[in-house]
């Protein structure tokens, strides 16, 4: 099955303002986020991409703009299932203020029980995001082959939830995972299990380029001793 490259959007004005943006309209990249997005095409230059899938929110579309300009003809798809968590009444509030809410501790320590007032639960967010990944894995494999790679530009909590699922972790462990702005997380899916190739990577990504299959077939076995890494 394909390799999924998850990109968190670049740093936004809400990030620097300490605001929980959620699905608020008009939240754009700040100056640093714009620079991070501009650097993304060079970081991914060695990685062939079959498709790009984006959250519909502005900060994700702005993050992808330089990559799409550098690769004319690369298909772009928008998928509501990988949009930001619906934080409901918490949207637009300062994180410092929210940390005093009783629900904050639940979000931090028992997220599988957390549902945002007027919004959605973290369980529902994970379910829709993982469903999106599984659907796109099947589509990309069908249309481009099982060694294809595709990119999703989405949000921090969505990425953490997808990674937790790939690692077989309970959602209550997902707060142990981080994804900085414009970081890259890569997951290689196989018939038997996923492999986490990168987590929150902000550097060079040439090692994600396809390479010849290892002896033994589809790569479903873990490398005992850790493997040799990128050539």
CSV table of C-alpha atoms in Angstrom, one decimal:
chain,number,residue,atom,x,y,z
A,1,UNK,CA,0.0,0.0,0.0
A,2,UNK,CA,1.1,3.6,-0.4
A,3,UNK,CA,3.3,5.9,1.7
A,4,UNK,CA,1.3,8.7,3.3
A,5,UNK,CA,3.2,12.0,3.9
A,6,UNK,CA,1.4,14.1,6.5
A,7,UNK,CA,2.3,17.8,6.5
A,8,UNK,CA,1.0,20.1,9.2
A,9,UNK,CA,0.2,23.5,7.9
A,10,UNK,CA,2.9,26.3,8.4
A,11,UNK,CA,2.8,28.5,11.5
A,12,UNK,CA,-0.4,30.6,11.6
A,13,UNK,CA,-1.5,33.8,13.1
A,14,UNK,CA,-3.5,31.9,15.6
A,15,UNK,CA,-0.4,29.9,16.6
A,16,UNK,CA,1.6,33.0,17.4
A,17,UNK,CA,-1.4,34.6,19.1
A,18,UNK,CA,-1.9,31.6,21.4
A,19,UNK,CA,-5.5,31.1,20.1
A,20,UNK,CA,-7.3,27.8,19.5
A,21,UNK,CA,-8.3,28.6,15.9
A,22,UNK,CA,-10.3,25.4,15.2
A,23,UNK,CA,-12.4,26.0,12.0
A,24,UNK,CA,-12.5,29.8,12.3
A,25,UNK,CA,-12.4,31.3,8.8
A,26,UNK,CA,-9.6,33.6,7.6
A,27,UNK,CA,-6.8,32.1,9.8
A,28,UNK,CA,-3.7,32.6,7.6
A,29,UNK,CA,0.0,31.8,7.8
A,30,UNK,CA,2.2,34.3,9.5
A,31,UNK,CA,5.5,35.4,8.1
A,32,UNK,CA,7.4,32.4,9.4
A,33,UNK,CA,4.7,30.1,8.2
A,34,UNK,CA,4.9,31.6,4.7
A,35,UNK,CA,8.6,30.9,4.7
A,36,UNK,CA,8.1,27.4,5.9
A,37,UNK,CA,5.7,26.8,3.1
A,38,UNK,CA,8.1,28.3,0.6
A,39,UNK,CA,10.8,25.8,1.7
A,40,UNK,CA,8.5,22.7,1.4
A,41,UNK,CA,9.0,22.1,-2.4
A,42,UNK,CA,12.8,21.8,-2.0
A,43,UNK,CA,12.4,19.5,1.0
A,44,UNK,CA,10.2,17.2,-1.0
A,45,UNK,CA,12.1,17.6,-4.3
A,46,UNK,CA,13.3,13.9,-4.3
A,47,UNK,CA,9.9,12.5,-3.4
A,48,UNK,CA,7.5,11.7,-6.3
A,49,UNK,CA,3.9,12.4,-5.3
A,50,UNK,CA,0.9,10.8,-6.9
A,51,UNK,CA,-1.6,13.3,-5.4
A,52,UNK,CA,-2.1,16.0,-2.7
A,53,UNK,CA,-5.0,16.0,-0.3
A,54,UNK,CA,-5.8,19.1,1.7
A,55,UNK,CA,-7.9,20.2,4.6
A,56,UNK,CA,-10.3,22.9,3.3
A,57,UNK,CA,-9.0,25.5,5.7
A,58,UNK,CA,-7.0,28.5,4.5
A,59,UNK,CA,-3.8,27.8,6.4
A,60,UNK,CA,-3.5,24.4,4.7
A,61,UNK,CA,-4.2,25.7,1.2
A,62,UNK,CA,-1.6,28.5,1.7
A,63,UNK,CA,1.0,25.9,2.9
A,64,UNK,CA,0.5,23.9,-0.3
A,65,UNK,CA,0.5,26.8,-2.7
A,66,UNK,CA,4.3,26.8,-3.3
A,67,UNK,CA,4.5,23.0,-3.7
A,68,UNK,CA,1.6,23.0,-6.3
A,69,UNK,CA,3.3,25.9,-8.1
A,70,UNK,CA,6.5,23.9,-8.3
A,71,UNK,CA,4.7,20.8,-9.6
A,72,UNK,CA,2.2,21.9,-12.3
A,73,UNK,CA,-0.3,19.1,-13.0
A,74,UNK,CA,0.0,17.6,-9.5
A,75,UNK,CA,-3.6,16.7,-8.6
A,76,UNK,CA,-5.1,18.6,-5.6
A,77,UNK,CA,-8.1,17.2,-3.7
A,78,UNK,CA,-9.9,18.7,-0.7
A,79,UNK,CA,-11.3,16.4,1.9
A,80,UNK,CA,-13.5,17.6,4.8
A,81,UNK,CA,-12.6,14.5,6.8
A,82,UNK,CA,-9.1,15.8,7.5
A,83,UNK,CA,-10.2,19.3,8.5
A,84,UNK,CA,-9.4,20.6,12.0
A,85,UNK,CA,-11.1,19.2,15.0
A,86,UNK,CA,-14.4,21.1,15.7
A,87,UNK,CA,-13.6,22.7,19.0
A,88,UNK,CA,-17.0,24.2,19.2
A,89,UNK,CA,-17.4,26.9,21.9
A,90,UNK,CA,-13.6,26.7,22.5
A,91,UNK,CA,-12.8,28.0,19.1
A,92,UNK,CA,-11.2,31.5,19.1
A,93,UNK,CA,-10.4,31.4,22.8
A,94,UNK,CA,-6.9,31.9,24.2
A,95,UNK,CA,-5.1,28.7,25.2
A,96,UNK,CA,-4.1,30.2,28.5
A,97,UNK,CA,-7.7,30.8,29.3
A,98,UNK,CA,-8.8,27.4,28.3
A,99,UNK,CA,-6.2,25.7,30.5
A,100,UNK,CA,-8.3,26.7,33.5
A,101,UNK,CA,-11.4,24.8,32.2
A,102,UNK,CA,-12.2,21.4,33.9
A,103,UNK,CA,-12.3,19.8,30.4
A,104,UNK,CA,-8.7,20.8,29.7
A,105,UNK,CA,-7.4,18.1,32.1
A,106,UNK,CA,-9.6,15.5,30.4
A,107,UNK,CA,-8.3,16.6,27.0
A,108,UNK,CA,-4.7,16.2,28.3
A,109,UNK,CA,-5.1,13.0,30.3
A,110,UNK,CA,-8.1,11.1,29.0
A,111,UNK,CA,-8.7,12.5,25.4
A,112,UNK,CA,-10.9,9.5,24.4
A,113,UNK,CA,-13.5,10.9,26.8
A,114,UNK,CA,-13.2,14.5,25.7
A,115,UNK,CA,-16.0,16.1,23.7
A,116,UNK,CA,-15.9,19.9,23.1
A,117,UNK,CA,-19.0,21.9,24.0
A,118,UNK,CA,-20.9,22.7,20.8
A,119,UNK,CA,-18.3,20.7,18.8
A,120,UNK,CA,-17.1,17.1,18.3
A,121,UNK,CA,-15.3,14.6,20.4
A,122,UNK,CA,-11.6,13.7,19.8
A,123,UNK,CA,-12.8,10.1,19.1
A,124,UNK,CA,-15.0,11.3,16.3
A,125,UNK,CA,-12.1,13.4,14.9
A,126,UNK,CA,-9.8,10.3,14.9
A,127,UNK,CA,-12.4,8.1,13.3
A,128,UNK,CA,-13.1,10.4,10.4
A,129,UNK,CA,-9.4,11.1,9.8
A,130,UNK,CA,-8.4,7.4,9.8
A,131,UNK,CA,-11.3,6.7,7.5
A,132,UNK,CA,-10.0,9.3,5.1
A,133,UNK,CA,-6.5,7.8,5.2
A,134,UNK,CA,-7.8,4.3,4.5
A,135,UNK,CA,-9.9,5.5,1.7
A,136,UNK,CA,-7.1,7.5,0.1
A,137,UNK,CA,-4.7,4.6,0.5
A,138,UNK,CA,-7.0,2.4,-1.5
A,139,UNK,CA,-7.6,5.0,-4.1
A,140,UNK,CA,-3.9,5.9,-4.6
A,141,UNK,CA,-2.9,2.2,-4.7
A,142,UNK,CA,-5.6,1.5,-7.3
A,143,UNK,CA,-4.7,4.4,-9.5
A,144,UNK,CA,-0.9,4.7,-9.0
A,145,UNK,CA,0.4,1.4,-7.6
A,146,UNK,CA,1.4,0.1,-4.2
A,147,UNK,CA,4.7,2.0,-4.2
A,148,UNK,CA,3.2,5.4,-4.7
A,149,UNK,CA,3.4,8.3,-2.2
A,150,UNK,CA,0.8,10.9,-1.6
A,151,UNK,CA,0.6,14.0,0.7
A,152,UNK,CA,-2.0,15.2,3.1
A,153,UNK,CA,-1.8,18.7,4.5
A,154,UNK,CA,-3.8,18.9,7.7
A,155,UNK,CA,-3.7,19.9,11.4
A,156,UNK,CA,-1.7,18.9,14.5
A,157,UNK,CA,-4.4,17.0,16.4
A,158,UNK,CA,-5.4,15.2,13.2
A,159,UNK,CA,-1.8,14.1,12.5
A,160,UNK,CA,-1.4,13.0,16.1
A,161,UNK,CA,-4.6,10.9,16.0
A,162,UNK,CA,-3.5,9.2,12.7
A,163,UNK,CA,-0.1,8.4,14.1
A,164,UNK,CA,-1.6,6.9,17.2
A,165,UNK,CA,-3.8,4.7,15.1
A,166,UNK,CA,-0.8,3.6,12.9
A,167,UNK,CA,1.2,2.7,16.0
A,168,UNK,CA,-1.6,0.8,17.6
A,169,UNK,CA,-1.8,3.3,20.5
A,170,UNK,CA,-5.0,4.0,22.4
A,171,UNK,CA,-6.2,7.6,21.7
A,172,UNK,CA,-5.4,8.4,25.4
A,173,UNK,CA,-1.7,8.2,24.4
A,174,UNK,CA,-2.0,10.7,21.5
A,175,UNK,CA,-1.0,13.7,23.5
A,176,UNK,CA,2.5,12.1,23.8
A,177,UNK,CA,3.0,12.8,20.1
A,178,UNK,CA,4.0,16.2,18.6
A,179,UNK,CA,3.8,17.7,15.1
A,180,UNK,CA,5.3,21.2,14.7
A,181,UNK,CA,4.2,23.6,12.0
A,182,UNK,CA,5.2,22.5,8.5
A,183,UNK,CA,6.7,19.3,9.9
A,184,UNK,CA,6.5,16.1,7.9
A,185,UNK,CA,5.3,12.8,9.3
A,186,UNK,CA,5.4,9.8,7.0
A,187,UNK,CA,3.7,6.4,7.3
A,188,UNK,CA,4.3,3.5,5.0
A,189,UNK,CA,1.2,1.2,4.9
A,190,UNK,CA,1.5,-2.5,4.1
A,191,UNK,CA,-1.0,-5.3,4.0
A,192,UNK,CA,-0.2,-6.4,7.6
A,193,UNK,CA,0.7,-3.2,9.4
A,194,UNK,CA,1.9,0.5,9.0
A,195,UNK,CA,5.4,1.7,9.6
A,196,UNK,CA,6.2,5.1,10.9
A,197,UNK,CA,9.0,6.5,8.8
A,198,UNK,CA,9.2,10.1,10.0
A,199,UNK,CA,7.6,11.9,12.9
A,200,UNK,CA,7.5,15.7,13.0
A,201,UNK,CA,10.5,16.0,10.6
A,202,UNK,CA,11.5,19.6,9.7
A,203,UNK,CA,14.7,18.7,7.8
A,204,UNK,CA,15.7,16.8,4.6
A,205,UNK,CA,13.2,14.3,3.2
A,206,UNK,CA,15.2,12.6,0.4
A,207,UNK,CA,15.1,9.3,2.4
A,208,UNK,CA,11.4,9.1,1.6
A,209,UNK,CA,12.0,8.5,-2.1
A,210,UNK,CA,10.9,5.0,-3.3
A,211,UNK,CA,13.7,2.4,-3.2
A,212,UNK,CA,14.0,-1.1,-4.5
A,213,UNK,CA,12.0,-3.7,-2.5
A,214,UNK,CA,14.0,-5.5,0.2
A,215,UNK,CA,14.5,-9.3,-0.3
A,216,UNK,CA,11.5,-11.2,0.9
A,217,UNK,CA,8.8,-9.3,-0.9
A,218,UNK,CA,6.3,-6.7,0.4
A,219,UNK,CA,8.3,-5.3,3.3
A,220,UNK,CA,5.8,-6.5,5.9
A,221,UNK,CA,8.6,-7.7,8.3
A,222,UNK,CA,10.3,-5.3,10.6
A,223,UNK,CA,14.1,-5.0,10.2
A,224,UNK,CA,15.7,-6.9,13.2
A,225,UNK,CA,18.4,-4.7,14.6
A,226,UNK,CA,17.0,-1.5,13.2
A,227,UNK,CA,17.8,-1.6,9.5
A,228,UNK,CA,20.4,0.3,7.4
A,229,UNK,CA,18.3,3.4,6.8
A,230,UNK,CA,18.3,5.6,3.7
A,231,UNK,CA,21.1,5.0,1.2
